[in-house]
Coordinates of C-alpha atoms in Angstrom, one line a residue:
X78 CA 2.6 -187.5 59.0
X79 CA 1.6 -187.9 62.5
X80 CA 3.7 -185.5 64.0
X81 CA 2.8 -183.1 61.2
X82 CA -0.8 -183.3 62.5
X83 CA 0.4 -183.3 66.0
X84 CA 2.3 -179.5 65.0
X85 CA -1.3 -178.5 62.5
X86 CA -3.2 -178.8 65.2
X87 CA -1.2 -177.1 67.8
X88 CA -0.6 -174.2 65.8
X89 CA -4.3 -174.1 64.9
X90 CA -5.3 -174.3 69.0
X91 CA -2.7 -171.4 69.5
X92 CA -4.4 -169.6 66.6
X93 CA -8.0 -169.5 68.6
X94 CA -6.4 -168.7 72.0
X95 CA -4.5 -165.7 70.5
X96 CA -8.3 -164.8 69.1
X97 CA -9.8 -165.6 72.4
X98 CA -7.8 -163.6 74.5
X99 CA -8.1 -160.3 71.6
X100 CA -12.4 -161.0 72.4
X101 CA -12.2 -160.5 76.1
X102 CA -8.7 -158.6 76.3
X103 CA -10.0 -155.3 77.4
X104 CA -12.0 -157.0 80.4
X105 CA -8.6 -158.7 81.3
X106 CA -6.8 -155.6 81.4
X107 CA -9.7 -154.5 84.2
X108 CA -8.9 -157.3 85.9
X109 CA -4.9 -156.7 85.9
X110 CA -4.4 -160.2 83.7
X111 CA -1.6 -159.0 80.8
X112 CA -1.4 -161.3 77.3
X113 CA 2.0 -162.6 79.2
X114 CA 0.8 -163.8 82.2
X115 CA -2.3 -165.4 80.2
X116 CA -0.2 -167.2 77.9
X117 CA 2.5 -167.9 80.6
X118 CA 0.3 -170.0 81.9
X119 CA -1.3 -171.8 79.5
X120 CA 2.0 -172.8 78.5
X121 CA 2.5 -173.9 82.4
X122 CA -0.7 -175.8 82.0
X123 CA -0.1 -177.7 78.5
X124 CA 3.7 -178.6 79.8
X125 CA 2.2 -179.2 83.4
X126 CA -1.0 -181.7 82.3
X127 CA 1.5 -183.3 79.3
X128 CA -1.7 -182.3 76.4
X129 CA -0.9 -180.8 73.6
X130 CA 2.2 -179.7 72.6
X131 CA 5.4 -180.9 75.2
X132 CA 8.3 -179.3 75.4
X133 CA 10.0 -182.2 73.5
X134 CA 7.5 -180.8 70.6
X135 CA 8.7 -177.6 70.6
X136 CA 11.6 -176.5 67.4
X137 CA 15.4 -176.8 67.9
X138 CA 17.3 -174.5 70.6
X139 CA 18.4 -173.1 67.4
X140 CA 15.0 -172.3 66.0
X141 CA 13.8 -171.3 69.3
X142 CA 16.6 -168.8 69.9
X143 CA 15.9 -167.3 66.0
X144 CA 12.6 -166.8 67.2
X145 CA 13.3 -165.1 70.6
X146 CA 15.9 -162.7 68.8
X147 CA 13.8 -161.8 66.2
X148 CA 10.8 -160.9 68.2
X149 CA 13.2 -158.8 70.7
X150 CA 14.4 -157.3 67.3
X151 CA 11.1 -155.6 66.2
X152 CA 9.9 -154.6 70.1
X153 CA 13.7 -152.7 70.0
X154 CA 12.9 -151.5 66.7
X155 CA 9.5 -150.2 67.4
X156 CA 10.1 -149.3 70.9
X157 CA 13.5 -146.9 69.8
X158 CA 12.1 -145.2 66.2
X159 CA 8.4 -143.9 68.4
X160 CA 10.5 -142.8 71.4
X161 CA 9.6 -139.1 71.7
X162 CA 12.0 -137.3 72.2
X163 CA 11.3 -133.4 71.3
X164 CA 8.0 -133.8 73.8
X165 CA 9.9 -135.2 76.7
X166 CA 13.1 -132.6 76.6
X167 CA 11.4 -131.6 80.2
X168 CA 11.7 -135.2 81.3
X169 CA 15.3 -135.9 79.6
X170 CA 17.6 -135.0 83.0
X171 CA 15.6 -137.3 85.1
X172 CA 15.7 -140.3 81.9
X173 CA 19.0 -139.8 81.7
X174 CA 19.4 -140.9 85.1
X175 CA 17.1 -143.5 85.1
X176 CA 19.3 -145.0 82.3
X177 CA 22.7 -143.2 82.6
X178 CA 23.0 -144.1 86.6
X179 CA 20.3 -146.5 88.0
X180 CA 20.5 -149.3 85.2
X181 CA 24.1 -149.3 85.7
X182 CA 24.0 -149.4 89.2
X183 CA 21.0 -152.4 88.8
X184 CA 23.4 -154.3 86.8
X185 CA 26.8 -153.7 89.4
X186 CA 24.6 -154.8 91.9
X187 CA 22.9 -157.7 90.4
X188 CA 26.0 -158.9 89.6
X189 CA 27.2 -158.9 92.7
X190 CA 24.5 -160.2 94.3
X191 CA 24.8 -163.7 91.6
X192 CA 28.7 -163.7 93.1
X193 CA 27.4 -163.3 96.7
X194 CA 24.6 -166.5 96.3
X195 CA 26.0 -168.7 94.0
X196 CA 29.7 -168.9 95.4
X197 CA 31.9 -171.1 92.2
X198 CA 30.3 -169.0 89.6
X199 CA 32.4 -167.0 87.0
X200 CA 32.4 -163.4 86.9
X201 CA 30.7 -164.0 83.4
X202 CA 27.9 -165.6 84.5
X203 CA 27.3 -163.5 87.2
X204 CA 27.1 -160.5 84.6
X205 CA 25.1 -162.4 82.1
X206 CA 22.7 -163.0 85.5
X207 CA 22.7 -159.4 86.5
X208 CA 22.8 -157.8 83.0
X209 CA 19.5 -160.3 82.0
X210 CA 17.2 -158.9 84.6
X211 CA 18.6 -155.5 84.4
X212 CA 15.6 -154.4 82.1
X213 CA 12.1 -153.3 82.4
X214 CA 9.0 -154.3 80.2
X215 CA 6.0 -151.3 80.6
X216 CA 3.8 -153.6 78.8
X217 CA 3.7 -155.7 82.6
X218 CA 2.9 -152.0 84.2
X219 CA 0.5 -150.7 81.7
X220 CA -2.4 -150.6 83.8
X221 CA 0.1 -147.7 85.2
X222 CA 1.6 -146.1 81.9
X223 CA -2.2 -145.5 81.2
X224 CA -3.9 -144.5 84.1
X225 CA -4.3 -141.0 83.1
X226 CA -4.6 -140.3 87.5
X227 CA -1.2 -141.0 87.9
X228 CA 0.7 -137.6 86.7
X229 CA 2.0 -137.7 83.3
X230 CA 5.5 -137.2 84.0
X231 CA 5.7 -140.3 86.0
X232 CA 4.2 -142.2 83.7
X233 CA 6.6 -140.4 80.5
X234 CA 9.6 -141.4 82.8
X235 CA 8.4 -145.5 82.8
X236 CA 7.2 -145.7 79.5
X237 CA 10.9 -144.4 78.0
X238 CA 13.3 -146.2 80.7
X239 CA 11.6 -149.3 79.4
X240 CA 11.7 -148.3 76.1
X241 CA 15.5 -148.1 76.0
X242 CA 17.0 -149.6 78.5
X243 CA 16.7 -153.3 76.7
X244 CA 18.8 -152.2 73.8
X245 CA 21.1 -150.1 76.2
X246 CA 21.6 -153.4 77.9
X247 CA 21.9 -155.9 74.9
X248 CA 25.7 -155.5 74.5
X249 CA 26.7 -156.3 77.9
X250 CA 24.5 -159.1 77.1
X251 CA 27.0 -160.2 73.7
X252 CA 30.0 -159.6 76.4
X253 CA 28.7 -161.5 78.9
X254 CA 27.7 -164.3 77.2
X255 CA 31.5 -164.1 75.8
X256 CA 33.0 -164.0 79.2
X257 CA 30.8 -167.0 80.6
X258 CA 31.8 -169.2 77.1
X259 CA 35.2 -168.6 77.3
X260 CA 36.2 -168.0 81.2
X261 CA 39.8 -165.8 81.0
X262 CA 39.1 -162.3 81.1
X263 CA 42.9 -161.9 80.3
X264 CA 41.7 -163.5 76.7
X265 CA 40.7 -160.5 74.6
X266 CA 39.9 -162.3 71.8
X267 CA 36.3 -163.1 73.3
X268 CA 35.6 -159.2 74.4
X269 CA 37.0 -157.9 71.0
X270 CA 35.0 -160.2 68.7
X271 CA 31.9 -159.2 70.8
X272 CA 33.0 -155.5 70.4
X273 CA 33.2 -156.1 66.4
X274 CA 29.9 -157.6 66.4
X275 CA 28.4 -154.7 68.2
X276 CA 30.1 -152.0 65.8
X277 CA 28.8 -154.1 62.6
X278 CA 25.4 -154.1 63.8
X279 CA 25.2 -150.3 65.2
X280 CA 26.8 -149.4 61.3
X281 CA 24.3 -151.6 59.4
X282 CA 21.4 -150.9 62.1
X283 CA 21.9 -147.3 61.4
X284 CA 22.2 -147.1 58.2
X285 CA 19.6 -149.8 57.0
X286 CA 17.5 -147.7 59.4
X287 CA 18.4 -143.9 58.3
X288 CA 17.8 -144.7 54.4
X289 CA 14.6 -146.3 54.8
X290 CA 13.5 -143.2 56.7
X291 CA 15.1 -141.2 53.7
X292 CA 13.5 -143.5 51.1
X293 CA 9.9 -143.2 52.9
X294 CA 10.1 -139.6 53.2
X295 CA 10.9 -139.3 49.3
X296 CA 8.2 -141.9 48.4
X297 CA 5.7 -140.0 50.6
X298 CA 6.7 -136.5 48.8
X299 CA 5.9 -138.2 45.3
X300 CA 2.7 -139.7 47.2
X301 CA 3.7 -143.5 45.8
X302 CA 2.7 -144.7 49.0
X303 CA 0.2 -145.6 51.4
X304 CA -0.5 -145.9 54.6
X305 CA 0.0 -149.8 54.3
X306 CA 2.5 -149.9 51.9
X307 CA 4.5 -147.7 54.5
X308 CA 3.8 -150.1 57.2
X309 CA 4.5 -152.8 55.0
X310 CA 7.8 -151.3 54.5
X311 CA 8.2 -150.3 58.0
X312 CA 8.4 -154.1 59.0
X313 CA 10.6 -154.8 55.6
X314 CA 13.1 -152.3 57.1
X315 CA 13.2 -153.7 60.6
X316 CA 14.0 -157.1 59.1
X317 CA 16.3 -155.9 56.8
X318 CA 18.2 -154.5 59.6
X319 CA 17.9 -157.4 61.5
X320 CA 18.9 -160.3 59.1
X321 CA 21.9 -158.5 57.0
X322 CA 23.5 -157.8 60.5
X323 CA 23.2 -161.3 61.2
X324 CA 24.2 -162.5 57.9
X325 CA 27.7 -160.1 58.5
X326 CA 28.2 -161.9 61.9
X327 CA 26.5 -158.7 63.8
X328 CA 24.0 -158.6 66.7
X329 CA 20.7 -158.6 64.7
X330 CA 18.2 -157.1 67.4
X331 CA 21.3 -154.8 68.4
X332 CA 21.1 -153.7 64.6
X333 CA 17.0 -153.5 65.0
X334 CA 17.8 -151.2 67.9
X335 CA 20.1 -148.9 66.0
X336 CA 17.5 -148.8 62.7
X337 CA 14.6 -147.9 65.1
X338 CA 16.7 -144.6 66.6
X339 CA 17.6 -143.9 62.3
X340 CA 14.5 -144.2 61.4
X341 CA 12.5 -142.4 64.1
X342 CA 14.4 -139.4 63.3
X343 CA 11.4 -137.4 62.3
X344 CA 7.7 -136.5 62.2
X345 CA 6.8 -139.2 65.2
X346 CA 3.3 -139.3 64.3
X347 CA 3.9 -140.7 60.7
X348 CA 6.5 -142.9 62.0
X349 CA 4.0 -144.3 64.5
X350 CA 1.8 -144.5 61.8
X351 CA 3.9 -147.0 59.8
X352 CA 5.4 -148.5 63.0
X353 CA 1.9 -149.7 63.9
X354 CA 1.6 -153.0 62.2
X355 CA 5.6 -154.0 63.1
X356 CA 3.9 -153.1 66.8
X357 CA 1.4 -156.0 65.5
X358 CA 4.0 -158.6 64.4
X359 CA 6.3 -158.4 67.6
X360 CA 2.8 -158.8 69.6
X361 CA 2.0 -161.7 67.8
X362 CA 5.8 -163.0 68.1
X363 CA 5.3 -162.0 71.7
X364 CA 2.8 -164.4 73.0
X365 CA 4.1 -167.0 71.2
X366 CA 7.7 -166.4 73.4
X367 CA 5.4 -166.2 76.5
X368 CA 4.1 -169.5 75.4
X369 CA 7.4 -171.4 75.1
X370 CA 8.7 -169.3 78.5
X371 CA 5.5 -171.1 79.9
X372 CA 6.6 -174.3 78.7
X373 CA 10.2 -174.8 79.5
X374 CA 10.0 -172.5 82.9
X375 CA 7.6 -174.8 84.8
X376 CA 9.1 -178.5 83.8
X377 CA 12.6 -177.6 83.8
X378 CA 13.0 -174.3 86.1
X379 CA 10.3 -173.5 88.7
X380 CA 9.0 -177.0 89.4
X381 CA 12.3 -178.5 89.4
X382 CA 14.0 -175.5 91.8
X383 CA 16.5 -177.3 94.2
X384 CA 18.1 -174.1 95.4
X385 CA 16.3 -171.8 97.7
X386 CA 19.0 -169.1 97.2
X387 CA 17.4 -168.6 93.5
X388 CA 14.4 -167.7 95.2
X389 CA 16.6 -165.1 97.2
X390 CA 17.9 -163.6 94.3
X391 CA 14.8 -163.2 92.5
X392 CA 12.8 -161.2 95.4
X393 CA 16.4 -159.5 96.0
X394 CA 16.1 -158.4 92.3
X395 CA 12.6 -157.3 92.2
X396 CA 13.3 -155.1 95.1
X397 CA 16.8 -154.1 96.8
X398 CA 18.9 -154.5 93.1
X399 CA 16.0 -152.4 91.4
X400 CA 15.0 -150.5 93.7
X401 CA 18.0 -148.8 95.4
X402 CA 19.6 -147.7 92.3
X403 CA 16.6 -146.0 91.3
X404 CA 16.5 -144.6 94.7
X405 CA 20.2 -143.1 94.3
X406 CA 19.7 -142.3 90.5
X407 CA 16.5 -140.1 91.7
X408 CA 18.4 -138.3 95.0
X409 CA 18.4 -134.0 94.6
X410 CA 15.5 -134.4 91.7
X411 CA 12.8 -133.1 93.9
X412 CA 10.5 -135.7 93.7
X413 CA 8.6 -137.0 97.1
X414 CA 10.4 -140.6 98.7
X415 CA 6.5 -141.9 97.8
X416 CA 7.4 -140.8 94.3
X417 CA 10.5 -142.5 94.3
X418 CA 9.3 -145.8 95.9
X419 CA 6.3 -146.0 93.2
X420 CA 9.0 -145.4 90.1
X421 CA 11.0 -148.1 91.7
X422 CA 9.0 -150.9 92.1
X423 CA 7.6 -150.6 88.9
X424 CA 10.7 -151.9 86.9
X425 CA 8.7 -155.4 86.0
X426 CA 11.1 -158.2 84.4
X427 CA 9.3 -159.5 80.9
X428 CA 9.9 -160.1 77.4
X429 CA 13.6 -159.2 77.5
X430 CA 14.3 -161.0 79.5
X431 CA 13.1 -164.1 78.9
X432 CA 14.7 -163.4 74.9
X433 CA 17.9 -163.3 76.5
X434 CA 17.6 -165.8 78.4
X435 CA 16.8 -168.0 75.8
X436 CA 19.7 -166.6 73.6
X437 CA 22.1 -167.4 76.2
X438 CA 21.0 -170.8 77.6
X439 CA 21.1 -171.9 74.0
X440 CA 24.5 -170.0 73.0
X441 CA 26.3 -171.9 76.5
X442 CA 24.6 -175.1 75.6
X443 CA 26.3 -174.7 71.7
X444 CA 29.6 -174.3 73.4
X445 CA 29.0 -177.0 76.2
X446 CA 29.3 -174.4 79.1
X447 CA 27.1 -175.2 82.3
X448 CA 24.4 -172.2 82.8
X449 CA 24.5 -172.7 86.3
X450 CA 21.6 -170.9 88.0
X451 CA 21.2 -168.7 85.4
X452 CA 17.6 -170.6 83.8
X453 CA 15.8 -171.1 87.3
X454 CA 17.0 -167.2 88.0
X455 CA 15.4 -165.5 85.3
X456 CA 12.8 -167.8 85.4
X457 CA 11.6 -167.4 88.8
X458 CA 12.3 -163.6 88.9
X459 CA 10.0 -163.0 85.6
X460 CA 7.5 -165.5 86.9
X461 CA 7.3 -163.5 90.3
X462 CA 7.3 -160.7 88.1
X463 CA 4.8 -161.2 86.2
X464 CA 2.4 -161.8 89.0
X465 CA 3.4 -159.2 91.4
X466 CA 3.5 -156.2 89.1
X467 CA 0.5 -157.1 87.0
X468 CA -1.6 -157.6 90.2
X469 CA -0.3 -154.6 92.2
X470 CA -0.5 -151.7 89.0
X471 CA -4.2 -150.7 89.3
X472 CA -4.2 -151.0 93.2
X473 CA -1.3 -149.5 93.6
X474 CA -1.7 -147.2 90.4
X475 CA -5.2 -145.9 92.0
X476 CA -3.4 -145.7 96.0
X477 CA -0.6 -143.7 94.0
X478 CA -3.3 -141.1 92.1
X479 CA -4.5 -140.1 95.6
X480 CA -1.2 -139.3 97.0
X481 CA -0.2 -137.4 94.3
X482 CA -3.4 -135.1 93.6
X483 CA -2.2 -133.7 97.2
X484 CA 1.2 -132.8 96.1
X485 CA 1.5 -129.2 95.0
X486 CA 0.8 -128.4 91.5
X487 CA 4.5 -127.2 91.2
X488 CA 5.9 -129.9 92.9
X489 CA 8.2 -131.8 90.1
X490 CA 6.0 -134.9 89.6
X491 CA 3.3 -132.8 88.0
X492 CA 5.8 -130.5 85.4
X493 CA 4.5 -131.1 81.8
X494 CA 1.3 -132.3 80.2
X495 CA 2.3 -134.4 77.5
X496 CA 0.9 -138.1 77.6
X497 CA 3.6 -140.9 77.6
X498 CA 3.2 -142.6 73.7
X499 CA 0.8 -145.6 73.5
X500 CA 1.1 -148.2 71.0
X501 CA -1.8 -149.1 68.9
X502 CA -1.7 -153.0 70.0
X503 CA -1.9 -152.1 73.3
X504 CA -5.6 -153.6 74.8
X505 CA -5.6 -151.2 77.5
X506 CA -9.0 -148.8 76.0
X507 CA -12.0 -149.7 74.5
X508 CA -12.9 -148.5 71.2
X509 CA -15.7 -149.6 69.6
X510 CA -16.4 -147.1 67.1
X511 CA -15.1 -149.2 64.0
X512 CA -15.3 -153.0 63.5

C-alpha cells in the first residue's frame, strides 16, 4: 500500500509539473529552455537530492524499454506521415544528401571514432555507439526551425533531416544491437533474423498505415467522421502498427515509421489535422522519457564517469563526426561555408537517442552482454547536447539572420518560400485567441 502511495503521488507531482511547464512554456522558449532540458533536470534533481521518486522506483527495464519504443514509435509516425514532400521538391537534392551521404558518413565515422577511444570493444558496439547518436532531434533547435529570419530553405532542410533520419537509422540500430549480443559477424543467423524483423515490420507498417489512410479517406467522403474521431483514429492506427508488428516478432517503431510514410500519402493538411493529437500523446510520452533519461543519466552515467575519453567522444560527436559529413554531403551545392557551418552544428542529439539507448542497454542486459561505454556515451553527448544547442539557437539563430539577409537574393540559401511544417504541440508562438 505504501509503495502504491509512494507511485500516486509521484505520478500526481509529474502531473502538475507537466501543467506548470505548459503555463510558462512560451516564456521558456524566449529564454532558449526546451521541455527536455526542463524535465532533464528535474529528473537530475529528484535522483540527485534522493526525494521523490529514485531510480530504484522507477518500472522494470522491460517496462521502461516498452515505454521508450513506444513513444519513439508515434514521434516516427507523426514525424514521417506530415513530412512534405510535394512543397519541398526544390529542397529534395540537398535532403537527399543530408540523408543519402552525410548520415552515413556520421555513422562510418562515429563508428570509428568508438574503435579509436575505447580500444577492446566489438565492432557491434562500436556501431550501436555510432549508429545511436547518428540522429538529430529539431525539437532541441526549434528556436531555429522557427525563426522566420533565418531563410526558409535552411530551416525546410533541418526540419526534414530530423524528421527522417531516426527511422532511416533504426535498422542499423536492430543490426547493431545483434552484432554486439552475439559477437561473430561470420554468424548470419543474428544479421538475418534482424533482416526478417525489419521486413515484417516495413510490410505490416505499410500496410496497417496505407488502409487506414484508405479507410479515413472513405469515412471522410461519407462524412461519418470528425475531426476528433479522425484523430482518434489517427493515434488507433499508429498503435495498431506499432503493437501487431511486435506481436509478429517485428520492429514496432520501425513498423510506426513505415505507417506514418502510408498514411501521409495525401492531402497533408488533413493528415496534420488528424496527426495533431498523436503529436500530443508522444509529447506527453516525451517528457516522461526525459524524466527517466534525467534519472538514470546523472546517478549512474554522468556523475559516476570514470573515463575521460567518453567525454572525448561526445564533444568529438557534437562537432568533427557531425559536422564533417555534413560539410562533404553539402560540397558543389552552392551554399556559403557560413551556411554550411550553421546547418552543421545544428544536428542536436535528443529523444532518439536516448529511446535507443534505453532499448539497447536493456536488450544487452537481457542477454548478459557488457554495454561497455555505450550508457555514459550517449548520456554525456545528449546531456552536452541538450545544453549547447538549446542555449546557442536564438544567439546563434539571430548572428545567422544577419549574415544571411547580405547574401544575394539568388544565392541558393534563399530559393523557395515555403515554411518548414510546425507541429501543433510545439510552444514556440503565442496564441491567445482561444482558451
Amino acid at each position: 500500500m505504501e509503495l502504491a502511495n509512494d507511485l500516486d503521488l509521484a505520478v500526481g507531482l509529474l502531473a502538475l509539473l507537466v501543467a506548470a511547464y505548459a503555463i510558462v512554456a512560451v516564456r521558456l522558449a524566449r529564454w532558449s529552455v526546451s521541455a527536455a532540458f526542463s524535465f532533464m533536470l528535474i529528473g537530475a534533481i529528484i535522483g540527485g537530492l534522493g526525494v521523490g521518486i529514485t531510480v530504484d522506483d522507477l518500472p522494470t527495464p522491460d517496462t521502461l524499454s516498452t515505454l521508450a519504443e513506444v513513444t519513439l514509435a508515434l514521434v516516427l509516425f507523426a514525424a514521417a506521415s506530415t513530412i512534405r514532400l510535394k512543397r519541398l521538391e526544390v529542397d529534395s537534392h540537398l535532403v537527399g544528401r543530408l540523408l543519402g551521404i552525410g548520415l552515413p558518413l556520421t555513422l562510418v565515422l562515429g563508428t570509428l571514432v568508438a574503435l579509436g577511444l575505447f580500444p577492446g570493444i566489438s565492432f557491434g558496439l562500436a556501431l550501436l555507439i555510432g549508429a545511436t547518436l547518428a540522429p538529430t532531434d529539431a525539437d532541441l533547435g526549434q528556436q531555429v526551425i522557427t525563426n522566420t529570419s533565418v531563410p526558409a530553405r535552411v530551416r525546410r532542410m533541418l526540419n526534414v533531416e530530423s524528421g527522417l533520419n531516426d527511422g532511416i537509422v533504426a535498422p542499423v540500430i536492430t543490426i547493431a544491437i545483434a552484432l554486439t549480443v552475439f559477437g561473430d559477424v561470420n554468424d548470419m543467423n543474428p544479421i538475418i533474423d534482424a533482416i526478417v524483423e525489419l521486413t515484417v515490420a516495413v510490410i505490416v507498417g505499410a500496410a496497417v498505415g496505407g488502409a487506414g489512410r484508405w479507410l479515413l479517406i472513405r469515412a471522410d467522403l461519407r462524412k461519418s467522421t470528425s475531426r476528433s474521431s479522425r484523430q482518434l483514429a489517427t493515434l488507433a492506427i499508429a498503435f495498431g502498427a506499432y503493437f501487431i508488428a511486435s506481436g509478429l516478432d517485428g520492429s514496432g517503431f520501425i513498423a510506426a515509421f513505415a505507417a506514418g510514410l502510408a498514411f501521409g500519402m495525401g492531402h497533408k493538411e488533413r493528415v496534420e489535422s488528424a496527426v495533431a493529437f498523436t503529436e500530443a500523446q508522444a509529447t506527453l510520452l516525451s517528457i516522461l522519457v526525459w524524466l527517466i533519461f534525467g534519472l538514470i543519466v546523472f546517478g549512474e552515467h554522468v556523475l559516476g564517469l570514470d573515463d575521460p575519453m567518453v567525454l572525448v567522444y561526445a564533444a568529438l560527436s557534437l562537432t568533427v563526426v557531425r559536422m564533417l559529413p555534413v560539410a562533404l554531403a553539402l560540397l558543389g551545392s552552392g551554399f556559403d561555408r557560413v551556411s554550411v557551418l550553421f546547418i552543421a552544428w545544428f544536428g542536436p542529439r535528443g529523444l532518439a537517442s536516448v529511446v535507443f539507448v534505453l532499448l539497447a542497454l536493456e536488450s544487452l542486459r537481457h542477454h548478459g552482454v557488457e554495454s561497455g561505454p555505450l550508457g555514459s556515451v550517449v548520456a554525456w553527448t545528449v546531456v552536452l547536447s541538450v545544453v549547447l544547442h538549446g542555449f546557442s539557437a536564438m544567439p546563434l539563430a539571430a548572428w545567422y539572420s544577419r549574415f544571411a539577409a547580405r547574401l544575394p537574393q539568388d544565392s541558393p540559401e534563399h530559393v523557395g518560400e515555403a515554411e518548414p511544417r510546425r507541429a501543433a504541440w510545439r510552444f514556440q508562438h503565442r496564441d491567445s485567441s482561444r482558451i
